[in-house]
Amino acid sequence: MRIGILTLPFNNNYGGYLQAYALMTVIRQLGHEPTMIMRRHDKPKVSCSFKIKYALKGIVKTVLCCKKHPILYDVEAEFRHKGKNMLKFVNQYIAPETPYLYSKEELCKYCEGKFDAYIVGSDQVWRAIYVPDIKNYFLDFTEGWNVKRIAYAASFGTDKPEYSDEQIKHCKKLIGLFDAVSLREESGLSVVSTFGWKANVEGVVLDPTMLLAAEDYQKVLPLKASESKGKIFYYVLDRNDRINAILSEVSQNLDKELYGISDIQKGNEPLISIEEWLTDIRDAEFVITDSFHGMVFSIIFHKPFLVVVNKNRGADRFTNLLSMLGLLDRMVVEGANIDVKMKTSIDWPNVDSKIIHLKTKSMNFLKQQLQ
């Protein structure tokens, strides 16, 4: 079956890329032909004054630094520059993909007749503030087409998603057209009920990254150890004083050096590759993160970890998974004491048995819907 996958617009985010890679890999293993639908954020409208300032800045940097700098503002060029170290992995493993599509009209024109089924997921695809047009993520562009519509591990990101009354009304009609819906968090079931939506919701499934084992990821990683070996690796999306205090306390308690990356959305310096990021987690002695997928890969690679809840980015996704795996004690909430020595021991066989059960349920959902 030819399957179009619609996920969050790629934004040089390690977790975003890896969940897409994992879902495409699993769908191929089931004997189907997946294609990533590249819905991009709408092109920003910038003023003439901004363009002039950008051009002058580029000229100055080119002259003073003796290094070519773009003169004409291009948001996609900025995106590719910052993520250039990720592109080898993306081009090799998250393929094929459609051209960049910027509207419902472009989605309709390009996709019509190309796919037998559409999968929306995973990650926070149903969080309206994270996508260019939430109706697209309920497949409004496929209305009237004879295709299968599936949501896999779709997430609202929060138990109180930011939908307008008009969006709730439009999406109520669209979700009713789905053949099957699975969600990533239990709170998503309450959201559907609160919104008064009627849909074929079949329950909660695992994030796609957890459908693959550590051995599957090892196949695409270098054997060479990373700089994080023997150290505390931190991957922090939003660095602040609280995070700094936690990093310092853990480092002192474990008597281990800190090594990591933070605030990846800031600045324009190229980020490390996806392979480097994964090996940093794989080889670390301990992991501290406020990222959902930073937490997920700590679990996959059996790394003792602490996750600092990032409420602005959505807390439910942390608590839901940690609760299912019996790992809620790994979560650091406001004002909590961190007893690192107690938190360095995890019953991995028990965690793995829970993952196997959830993985079986998740794979059965996909197999059944893609028959």
mmCIF file of C-alpha atoms in Angstrom:
data_model
loop_
_atom_site.group_PDB
_atom_site.id
_atom_site.type_symbol
_atom_site.label_atom_id
_atom_site.label_comp_id
_atom_site.label_asym_id
_atom_site.label_seq_id
_atom_site.Cartn_x
_atom_site.Cartn_y
_atom_site.Cartn_z
ATOM 1 C CA MET A 1 0.000 0.000 0.000
ATOM 2 C CA ARG A 2 1.225 3.531 -0.794
ATOM 3 C CA ILE A 3 1.103 5.528 2.417
ATOM 4 C CA GLY A 4 1.551 9.262 2.948
ATOM 5 C CA ILE A 5 2.806 10.235 6.417
ATOM 6 C CA LEU A 6 2.001 13.683 7.766
ATOM 7 C CA THR A 7 3.928 14.761 10.851
ATOM 8 C CA LEU A 8 5.063 18.019 12.450
ATOM 9 C CA PRO A 9 7.011 20.300 10.105
ATOM 10 C CA PHE A 10 10.678 19.369 10.493
ATOM 11 C CA ASN A 11 12.484 22.014 12.504
ATOM 12 C CA ASN A 12 15.991 20.640 13.105
ATOM 13 C CA ASN A 13 14.621 18.655 16.031
ATOM 14 C CA TYR A 14 16.276 15.321 16.836
ATOM 15 C CA GLY A 15 13.138 13.730 18.219
ATOM 16 C CA GLY A 16 11.036 14.948 15.325
ATOM 17 C CA TYR A 17 13.362 13.391 12.781
ATOM 18 C CA LEU A 18 13.783 10.119 14.686
ATOM 19 C CA GLN A 19 10.075 9.482 15.252
ATOM 20 C CA ALA A 20 9.546 9.990 11.513
ATOM 21 C CA TYR A 21 12.435 7.628 10.743
ATOM 22 C CA ALA A 22 11.070 4.994 13.115
ATOM 23 C CA LEU A 23 7.529 5.120 11.728
ATOM 24 C CA MET A 24 8.744 4.899 8.129
ATOM 25 C CA THR A 25 11.029 1.986 9.048
ATOM 26 C CA VAL A 26 8.225 0.038 10.724
ATOM 27 C CA ILE A 27 5.805 0.647 7.849
ATOM 28 C CA ARG A 28 8.404 -0.636 5.380
ATOM 29 C CA GLN A 29 8.920 -3.708 7.550
ATOM 30 C CA LEU A 30 5.182 -4.337 7.267
ATOM 31 C CA GLY A 31 5.530 -4.406 3.484
ATOM 32 C CA HIS A 32 4.223 -0.954 2.546
ATOM 33 C CA GLU A 33 5.608 2.065 0.683
ATOM 34 C CA PRO A 34 5.729 5.168 2.921
ATOM 35 C CA THR A 35 6.373 8.722 1.734
ATOM 36 C CA MET A 36 6.889 11.710 4.023
ATOM 37 C CA ILE A 37 4.531 14.584 3.215
ATOM 38 C CA MET A 38 6.603 17.739 3.709
ATOM 39 C CA ARG A 39 4.032 20.241 4.942
ATOM 40 C CA ARG A 40 6.069 23.280 5.900
ATOM 41 C CA HIS A 41 5.188 26.269 8.034
ATOM 42 C CA ASP A 42 3.807 29.099 5.962
ATOM 43 C CA LYS A 43 6.535 31.320 4.559
ATOM 44 C CA PRO A 44 6.915 34.308 6.901
ATOM 45 C CA LYS A 45 6.071 37.764 5.619
ATOM 46 C CA VAL A 46 8.985 40.104 6.265
ATOM 47 C CA SER A 47 9.169 43.850 5.783
ATOM 48 C CA CYS A 48 11.400 45.622 3.294
ATOM 49 C CA SER A 49 13.349 47.188 6.178
ATOM 50 C CA PHE A 50 14.095 43.721 7.572
ATOM 51 C CA LYS A 51 15.306 42.521 4.169
ATOM 52 C CA ILE A 52 17.588 45.561 3.820
ATOM 53 C CA LYS A 53 19.038 45.102 7.328
ATOM 54 C CA TYR A 54 19.559 41.380 6.643
ATOM 55 C CA ALA A 55 21.364 42.127 3.369
ATOM 56 C CA LEU A 56 23.630 44.736 5.009
ATOM 57 C CA LYS A 57 24.425 42.333 7.813
ATOM 58 C CA GLY A 58 25.301 39.649 5.262
ATOM 59 C CA ILE A 59 27.607 41.994 3.363
ATOM 60 C CA VAL A 60 29.399 43.083 6.557
ATOM 61 C CA LYS A 61 29.864 39.481 7.716
ATOM 62 C CA THR A 62 31.124 38.432 4.295
ATOM 63 C CA VAL A 63 33.670 41.278 4.190
ATOM 64 C CA LEU A 64 34.854 41.158 7.799
ATOM 65 C CA CYS A 65 34.827 37.387 8.274
ATOM 66 C CA CYS A 66 35.996 36.560 4.740
ATOM 67 C CA LYS A 67 33.295 33.926 4.707
ATOM 68 C CA LYS A 68 30.320 33.937 2.382
ATOM 69 C CA HIS A 69 27.099 34.864 4.140
ATOM 70 C CA PRO A 70 23.615 34.942 2.532
ATOM 71 C CA ILE A 71 22.473 38.369 1.378
ATOM 72 C CA LEU A 72 18.854 37.608 0.520
ATOM 73 C CA TYR A 73 16.686 36.402 3.414
ATOM 74 C CA ASP A 74 15.427 32.851 2.892
ATOM 75 C CA VAL A 75 13.922 31.075 5.911
ATOM 76 C CA GLU A 76 14.403 27.654 4.296
ATOM 77 C CA ALA A 77 18.076 28.409 3.617
ATOM 78 C CA GLU A 78 18.473 29.350 7.299
ATOM 79 C CA PHE A 79 16.776 26.082 8.263
ATOM 80 C CA ARG A 80 19.037 24.002 6.000
ATOM 81 C CA HIS A 81 22.181 25.797 7.180
ATOM 82 C CA LYS A 82 21.486 25.135 10.848
ATOM 83 C CA GLY A 83 20.557 21.510 10.181
ATOM 84 C CA LYS A 84 23.206 20.722 7.552
ATOM 85 C CA ASN A 85 24.832 18.064 9.751
ATOM 86 C CA MET A 86 21.476 16.308 10.080
ATOM 87 C CA LEU A 87 20.742 16.160 6.376
ATOM 88 C CA LYS A 88 22.823 13.070 5.618
ATOM 89 C CA PHE A 89 20.666 11.007 7.975
ATOM 90 C CA VAL A 90 17.457 12.673 6.797
ATOM 91 C CA ASN A 91 18.225 12.203 3.101
ATOM 92 C CA GLN A 92 19.252 8.584 3.584
ATOM 93 C CA TYR A 93 16.575 7.335 5.965
ATOM 94 C CA ILE A 94 13.581 9.700 5.837
ATOM 95 C CA ALA A 95 12.897 9.211 2.179
ATOM 96 C CA PRO A 96 11.153 9.414 -0.180
ATOM 97 C CA GLU A 97 9.526 12.716 0.571
ATOM 98 C CA THR A 98 7.291 15.139 -1.270
ATOM 99 C CA PRO A 99 8.416 18.634 -2.288
ATOM 100 C CA TYR A 100 7.824 21.348 0.311
ATOM 101 C CA LEU A 101 4.094 22.077 0.446
ATOM 102 C CA TYR A 102 2.836 25.316 2.000
ATOM 103 C CA SER A 103 -0.976 25.205 1.880
ATOM 104 C CA LYS A 104 -4.073 23.044 1.632
ATOM 105 C CA GLU A 105 -4.208 23.825 -2.077
ATOM 106 C CA GLU A 106 -0.655 22.579 -2.626
ATOM 107 C CA LEU A 107 -1.382 19.450 -0.547
ATOM 108 C CA CYS A 108 -4.468 18.713 -2.653
ATOM 109 C CA LYS A 109 -2.694 19.284 -5.954
ATOM 110 C CA TYR A 110 0.336 17.163 -5.144
ATOM 111 C CA CYS A 111 -1.187 14.307 -3.124
ATOM 112 C CA GLU A 112 -4.388 13.512 -5.007
ATOM 113 C CA GLY A 113 -4.210 10.004 -6.462
ATOM 114 C CA LYS A 114 -0.713 9.313 -5.063
ATOM 115 C CA PHE A 115 -1.549 7.447 -1.843
ATOM 116 C CA ASP A 116 -3.922 4.681 -0.771
ATOM 117 C CA ALA A 117 -3.750 5.661 2.889
ATOM 118 C CA TYR A 118 -2.659 8.575 5.076
ATOM 119 C CA ILE A 119 -1.150 8.373 8.536
ATOM 120 C CA VAL A 120 -1.084 11.450 10.758
ATOM 121 C CA GLY A 121 1.543 11.124 13.478
ATOM 122 C CA SER A 122 3.356 10.974 15.602
ATOM 123 C CA ASP A 123 4.344 13.688 18.094
ATOM 124 C CA GLN A 124 2.301 16.813 18.867
ATOM 125 C CA VAL A 125 0.593 16.862 15.465
ATOM 126 C CA TRP A 126 -2.735 17.832 17.047
ATOM 127 C CA ARG A 127 -1.415 20.780 19.035
ATOM 128 C CA ALA A 128 -2.787 23.693 17.060
ATOM 129 C CA ILE A 129 -0.067 26.191 18.027
ATOM 130 C CA TYR A 130 2.648 23.861 16.693
ATOM 131 C CA VAL A 131 1.354 23.413 13.142
ATOM 132 C CA PRO A 132 0.682 25.806 10.247
ATOM 133 C CA ASP A 133 -2.995 24.847 9.862
ATOM 134 C CA ILE A 134 -4.525 22.353 12.288
ATOM 135 C CA LYS A 135 -7.201 21.332 9.756
ATOM 136 C CA ASN A 136 -4.483 19.991 7.437
ATOM 137 C CA TYR A 137 -3.448 17.670 10.270
ATOM 138 C CA PHE A 138 -6.950 16.260 10.344
ATOM 139 C CA LEU A 139 -6.519 15.613 6.604
ATOM 140 C CA ASP A 140 -8.944 18.264 5.342
ATOM 141 C CA PHE A 141 -7.212 18.142 1.964
ATOM 142 C CA THR A 142 -8.364 14.521 1.450
ATOM 143 C CA GLU A 143 -12.093 15.210 1.828
ATOM 144 C CA GLY A 144 -14.010 13.380 -0.897
ATOM 145 C CA TRP A 145 -11.116 11.013 -1.698
ATOM 146 C CA ASN A 146 -11.469 7.249 -1.436
ATOM 147 C CA VAL A 147 -8.499 6.721 0.900
ATOM 148 C CA LYS A 148 -7.842 5.292 4.335
ATOM 149 C CA ARG A 149 -7.217 7.780 7.160
ATOM 150 C CA ILE A 150 -5.305 6.753 10.281
ATOM 151 C CA ALA A 151 -3.879 8.633 13.255
ATOM 152 C CA TYR A 152 -0.914 6.907 14.878
ATOM 153 C CA ALA A 153 0.184 8.108 18.336
ATOM 154 C CA ALA A 154 -1.215 11.563 17.679
ATOM 155 C CA SER A 155 -0.612 13.938 20.575
ATOM 156 C CA PHE A 156 -2.347 17.098 21.752
ATOM 157 C CA GLY A 157 0.714 17.752 23.940
ATOM 158 C CA THR A 158 -1.431 18.968 26.828
ATOM 159 C CA ASP A 159 -4.752 18.161 28.476
ATOM 160 C CA LYS A 160 -5.953 21.681 27.585
ATOM 161 C CA PRO A 161 -5.055 22.159 23.898
ATOM 162 C CA GLU A 162 -5.227 25.652 22.460
ATOM 163 C CA TYR A 163 -8.113 25.285 19.974
ATOM 164 C CA SER A 164 -10.548 28.023 19.002
ATOM 165 C CA ASP A 165 -14.271 27.224 18.867
ATOM 166 C CA GLU A 166 -14.080 27.303 15.076
ATOM 167 C CA GLN A 167 -11.170 24.832 15.043
ATOM 168 C CA ILE A 168 -13.023 22.482 17.396
ATOM 169 C CA LYS A 169 -16.036 22.574 15.071
ATOM 170 C CA HIS A 170 -14.056 21.965 11.865
ATOM 171 C CA CYS A 171 -11.887 19.215 13.335
ATOM 172 C CA LYS A 172 -14.922 17.455 14.825
ATOM 173 C CA LYS A 173 -16.169 16.801 11.296
ATOM 174 C CA LEU A 174 -12.738 15.784 10.013
ATOM 175 C CA ILE A 175 -11.840 13.341 12.799
ATOM 176 C CA GLY A 176 -15.121 11.571 12.115
ATOM 177 C CA LEU A 177 -13.749 10.628 8.673
ATOM 178 C CA PHE A 178 -10.786 8.717 10.153
ATOM 179 C CA ASP A 179 -10.901 4.943 9.874
ATOM 180 C CA ALA A 180 -8.993 4.621 13.145
ATOM 181 C CA VAL A 181 -7.404 6.915 15.710
ATOM 182 C CA SER A 182 -4.707 6.068 18.236
ATOM 183 C CA LEU A 183 -3.278 8.582 20.673
ATOM 184 C CA ARG A 184 0.068 8.885 22.438
ATOM 185 C CA GLU A 185 -1.275 9.999 25.814
ATOM 186 C CA GLU A 186 -4.227 9.017 27.982
ATOM 187 C CA SER A 187 -5.096 12.703 28.346
ATOM 188 C CA GLY A 188 -5.844 12.743 24.611
ATOM 189 C CA LEU A 189 -8.866 10.530 25.256
ATOM 190 C CA SER A 190 -10.241 13.161 27.635
ATOM 191 C CA VAL A 191 -9.596 15.919 25.093
ATOM 192 C CA VAL A 192 -11.595 14.089 22.416
ATOM 193 C CA SER A 193 -14.437 13.612 24.884
ATOM 194 C CA THR A 194 -14.335 17.215 26.133
ATOM 195 C CA PHE A 195 -14.462 18.546 22.582
ATOM 196 C CA GLY A 196 -17.498 16.356 21.893
ATOM 197 C CA TRP A 197 -15.805 14.608 18.995
ATOM 198 C CA LYS A 198 -17.103 11.244 17.802
ATOM 199 C CA ALA A 199 -14.322 9.097 16.356
ATOM 200 C CA ASN A 200 -13.091 5.535 16.130
ATOM 201 C CA VAL A 201 -10.501 5.957 18.911
ATOM 202 C CA GLU A 202 -8.744 2.683 19.634
ATOM 203 C CA GLY A 203 -6.643 3.759 22.590
ATOM 204 C CA VAL A 204 -3.082 4.713 23.470
ATOM 205 C CA VAL A 205 0.003 3.457 21.614
ATOM 206 C CA LEU A 206 3.746 3.998 21.874
ATOM 207 C CA ASP A 207 5.682 6.795 20.246
ATOM 208 C CA PRO A 208 7.139 5.299 17.013
ATOM 209 C CA THR A 209 10.711 5.591 18.307
ATOM 210 C CA MET A 210 9.876 2.883 20.863
ATOM 211 C CA LEU A 211 8.740 0.424 18.195
ATOM 212 C CA LEU A 212 12.434 -0.061 17.405
ATOM 213 C CA ALA A 213 14.979 -1.528 19.832
ATOM 214 C CA ALA A 214 18.401 -0.202 20.793
ATOM 215 C CA GLU A 215 19.917 -2.754 18.378
ATOM 216 C CA ASP A 216 17.986 -1.218 15.487
ATOM 217 C CA TYR A 217 19.460 2.211 16.181
ATOM 218 C CA GLN A 218 22.945 0.774 16.694
ATOM 219 C CA LYS A 219 22.948 -0.237 13.022
ATOM 220 C CA VAL A 220 23.051 3.407 11.934
ATOM 221 C CA LEU A 221 25.467 4.619 14.622
ATOM 222 C CA PRO A 222 29.261 4.728 14.600
ATOM 223 C CA LEU A 223 31.143 2.262 16.808
ATOM 224 C CA LYS A 224 33.466 5.023 17.979
ATOM 225 C CA ALA A 225 32.603 6.280 21.462
ATOM 226 C CA SER A 226 31.327 9.840 21.809
ATOM 227 C CA GLU A 227 32.703 12.617 23.982
ATOM 228 C CA SER A 228 29.928 11.884 26.483
ATOM 229 C CA LYS A 229 31.447 8.554 27.517
ATOM 230 C CA GLY A 230 31.759 8.395 31.289
ATOM 231 C CA LYS A 231 30.112 11.814 31.669
ATOM 232 C CA ILE A 232 26.699 13.267 32.476
ATOM 233 C CA PHE A 233 25.098 14.174 29.154
ATOM 234 C CA TYR A 234 22.486 16.922 29.196
ATOM 235 C CA TYR A 235 20.097 17.740 26.388
ATOM 236 C CA VAL A 236 18.116 20.798 27.428
ATOM 237 C CA LEU A 237 15.704 22.643 25.163
ATOM 238 C CA ASP A 238 15.087 25.569 27.519
ATOM 239 C CA ARG A 239 18.067 26.382 29.738
ATOM 240 C CA ASN A 240 17.297 28.379 32.893
ATOM 241 C CA ASP A 241 18.523 28.883 36.467
ATOM 242 C CA ARG A 242 16.551 25.887 37.721
ATOM 243 C CA ILE A 243 18.123 23.602 35.121
ATOM 244 C CA ASN A 244 21.578 24.963 35.923
ATOM 245 C CA ALA A 245 21.081 24.195 39.616
ATOM 246 C CA ILE A 246 19.995 20.628 38.817
ATOM 247 C CA LEU A 247 22.975 20.073 36.516
ATOM 248 C CA SER A 248 25.347 21.324 39.195
ATOM 249 C CA GLU A 249 23.788 19.187 41.934
ATOM 250 C CA VAL A 250 23.835 15.996 39.882
ATOM 251 C CA SER A 251 27.428 16.604 38.789
ATOM 252 C CA GLN A 252 28.556 17.080 42.387
ATOM 253 C CA ASN A 253 26.634 14.070 43.713
ATOM 254 C CA LEU A 254 27.862 11.703 41.019
ATOM 255 C CA ASP A 255 31.296 13.298 40.803
ATOM 256 C CA LYS A 256 31.006 13.271 37.018
ATOM 257 C CA GLU A 257 31.818 15.882 34.397
ATOM 258 C CA LEU A 258 28.982 17.589 32.524
ATOM 259 C CA TYR A 259 28.806 17.494 28.742
ATOM 260 C CA GLY A 260 25.905 18.402 26.484
ATOM 261 C CA ILE A 261 23.896 20.815 24.381
ATOM 262 C CA SER A 262 21.086 23.232 25.154
ATOM 263 C CA ASP A 263 18.867 25.932 23.656
ATOM 264 C CA ILE A 264 19.131 24.424 20.175
ATOM 265 C CA GLN A 265 16.472 26.751 18.763
ATOM 266 C CA LYS A 266 18.623 29.800 19.457
ATOM 267 C CA GLY A 267 21.363 31.081 17.189
ATOM 268 C CA ASN A 268 22.259 29.912 13.714
ATOM 269 C CA GLU A 269 25.281 27.702 14.292
ATOM 270 C CA PRO A 270 24.952 24.236 12.707
ATOM 271 C CA LEU A 271 23.790 21.561 15.162
ATOM 272 C CA ILE A 272 25.502 18.213 15.671
ATOM 273 C CA SER A 273 24.350 15.302 13.517
ATOM 274 C CA ILE A 274 21.550 12.938 14.484
ATOM 275 C CA GLU A 275 24.067 10.113 14.808
ATOM 276 C CA GLU A 276 26.218 12.189 17.182
ATOM 277 C CA TRP A 277 23.202 13.068 19.309
ATOM 278 C CA LEU A 278 22.207 9.421 19.632
ATOM 279 C CA THR A 279 25.731 8.284 20.493
ATOM 280 C CA ASP A 280 25.947 11.007 23.135
ATOM 281 C CA ILE A 281 22.973 9.383 24.883
ATOM 282 C CA ARG A 282 24.163 5.835 24.166
ATOM 283 C CA ASP A 283 27.601 6.383 25.704
ATOM 284 C CA ALA A 284 26.716 8.675 28.616
ATOM 285 C CA GLU A 285 26.968 7.600 32.234
ATOM 286 C CA PHE A 286 23.838 9.570 33.130
ATOM 287 C CA VAL A 287 21.361 11.759 31.195
ATOM 288 C CA ILE A 288 19.514 14.924 32.217
ATOM 289 C CA THR A 289 16.921 16.318 29.831
ATOM 290 C CA ASP A 290 13.738 18.358 29.497
ATOM 291 C CA SER A 291 13.018 16.783 26.103
ATOM 292 C CA PHE A 292 10.439 14.045 25.544
ATOM 293 C CA HIS A 293 12.599 12.193 23.042
ATOM 294 C CA GLY A 294 15.722 12.808 25.108
ATOM 295 C CA MET A 295 13.858 10.859 27.794
ATOM 296 C CA VAL A 296 12.705 8.184 25.339
ATOM 297 C CA PHE A 297 16.204 7.415 24.053
ATOM 298 C CA SER A 298 17.577 7.324 27.604
ATOM 299 C CA ILE A 299 15.056 4.534 28.197
ATOM 300 C CA ILE A 300 15.842 2.767 24.920
ATOM 301 C CA PHE A 301 19.602 2.775 25.661
ATOM 302 C CA HIS A 302 19.090 1.873 29.337
ATOM 303 C CA LYS A 303 20.648 5.048 30.715
ATOM 304 C CA PRO A 304 19.873 6.274 34.229
ATOM 305 C CA PHE A 305 18.242 9.646 33.729
ATOM 306 C CA LEU A 306 16.332 12.543 35.179
ATOM 307 C CA VAL A 307 13.714 14.405 33.175
ATOM 308 C CA VAL A 308 12.865 17.980 34.111
ATOM 309 C CA VAL A 309 9.269 18.628 33.143
ATOM 310 C CA ASN A 310 8.950 21.363 30.549
ATOM 311 C CA LYS A 311 5.372 22.528 31.115
ATOM 312 C CA ASN A 312 5.388 25.084 28.305
ATOM 313 C CA ARG A 313 6.127 22.337 25.789
ATOM 314 C CA GLY A 314 3.590 19.924 27.343
ATOM 315 C CA ALA A 315 3.885 17.915 30.574
ATOM 316 C CA ASP A 316 1.356 15.154 29.932
ATOM 317 C CA ARG A 317 3.566 13.329 27.456
ATOM 318 C CA PHE A 318 6.227 12.900 30.163
ATOM 319 C CA THR A 319 3.916 11.755 32.943
ATOM 320 C CA ASN A 320 1.945 9.399 30.695
ATOM 321 C CA LEU A 321 4.930 7.389 29.443
ATOM 322 C CA LEU A 322 6.789 7.380 32.757
ATOM 323 C CA SER A 323 3.626 6.207 34.521
ATOM 324 C CA MET A 324 3.093 3.338 32.058
ATOM 325 C CA LEU A 325 6.703 2.200 32.557
ATOM 326 C CA GLY A 326 6.799 2.632 36.336
ATOM 327 C CA LEU A 327 9.406 5.395 36.109
ATOM 328 C CA LEU A 328 7.627 8.407 37.586
ATOM 329 C CA ASP A 329 10.412 8.748 40.161
ATOM 330 C CA ARG A 330 12.708 9.865 37.328
ATOM 331 C CA MET A 331 10.722 13.069 36.889
ATOM 332 C CA VAL A 332 11.851 16.273 38.559
ATOM 333 C CA VAL A 333 9.054 18.678 39.434
ATOM 334 C CA GLU A 334 9.243 22.159 40.897
ATOM 335 C CA GLY A 335 10.744 22.181 44.382
ATOM 336 C CA ALA A 336 11.642 18.481 44.406
ATOM 337 C CA ASN A 337 14.729 17.188 46.180
ATOM 338 C CA ILE A 338 17.096 15.262 43.940
ATOM 339 C CA ASP A 339 18.555 12.208 45.611
ATOM 340 C CA VAL A 340 20.774 11.182 42.726
ATOM 341 C CA LYS A 341 22.337 8.167 44.436
ATOM 342 C CA MET A 342 18.895 6.594 44.870
ATOM 343 C CA LYS A 343 17.917 7.444 41.304
ATOM 344 C CA THR A 344 20.846 5.786 39.585
ATOM 345 C CA SER A 345 19.342 2.298 39.789
ATOM 346 C CA ILE A 346 16.558 1.272 37.379
ATOM 347 C CA ASP A 347 14.976 -2.172 37.061
ATOM 348 C CA TRP A 348 15.481 -2.408 33.303
ATOM 349 C CA PRO A 349 14.098 -5.975 32.877
ATOM 350 C CA ASN A 350 10.831 -4.798 34.431
ATOM 351 C CA VAL A 351 10.759 -1.689 32.198
ATOM 352 C CA ASP A 352 11.512 -3.767 29.101
ATOM 353 C CA SER A 353 8.680 -6.197 29.854
ATOM 354 C CA LYS A 354 6.238 -3.286 29.993
ATOM 355 C CA ILE A 355 7.610 -1.901 26.718
ATOM 356 C CA ILE A 356 7.218 -5.292 25.008
ATOM 357 C CA HIS A 357 3.559 -5.426 26.050
ATOM 358 C CA LEU A 358 2.900 -1.871 24.805
ATOM 359 C CA LYS A 359 4.863 -2.477 21.610
ATOM 360 C CA THR A 360 2.771 -5.566 20.806
ATOM 361 C CA LYS A 361 -0.419 -3.551 21.234
ATOM 362 C CA SER A 362 0.951 -0.714 19.091
ATOM 363 C CA MET A 363 2.155 -2.977 16.282
ATOM 364 C CA ASN A 364 -1.162 -4.829 16.247
ATOM 365 C CA PHE A 365 -2.933 -1.500 15.710
ATOM 366 C CA LEU A 366 -0.749 -0.700 12.697
ATOM 367 C CA LYS A 367 -0.994 -4.213 11.223
ATOM 368 C CA GLN A 368 -4.745 -4.270 11.562
ATOM 369 C CA GLN A 369 -5.264 -0.844 10.009
ATOM 370 C CA LEU A 370 -2.843 -1.446 7.136
ATOM 371 C CA GLN A 371 -4.116 -4.861 6.087
#
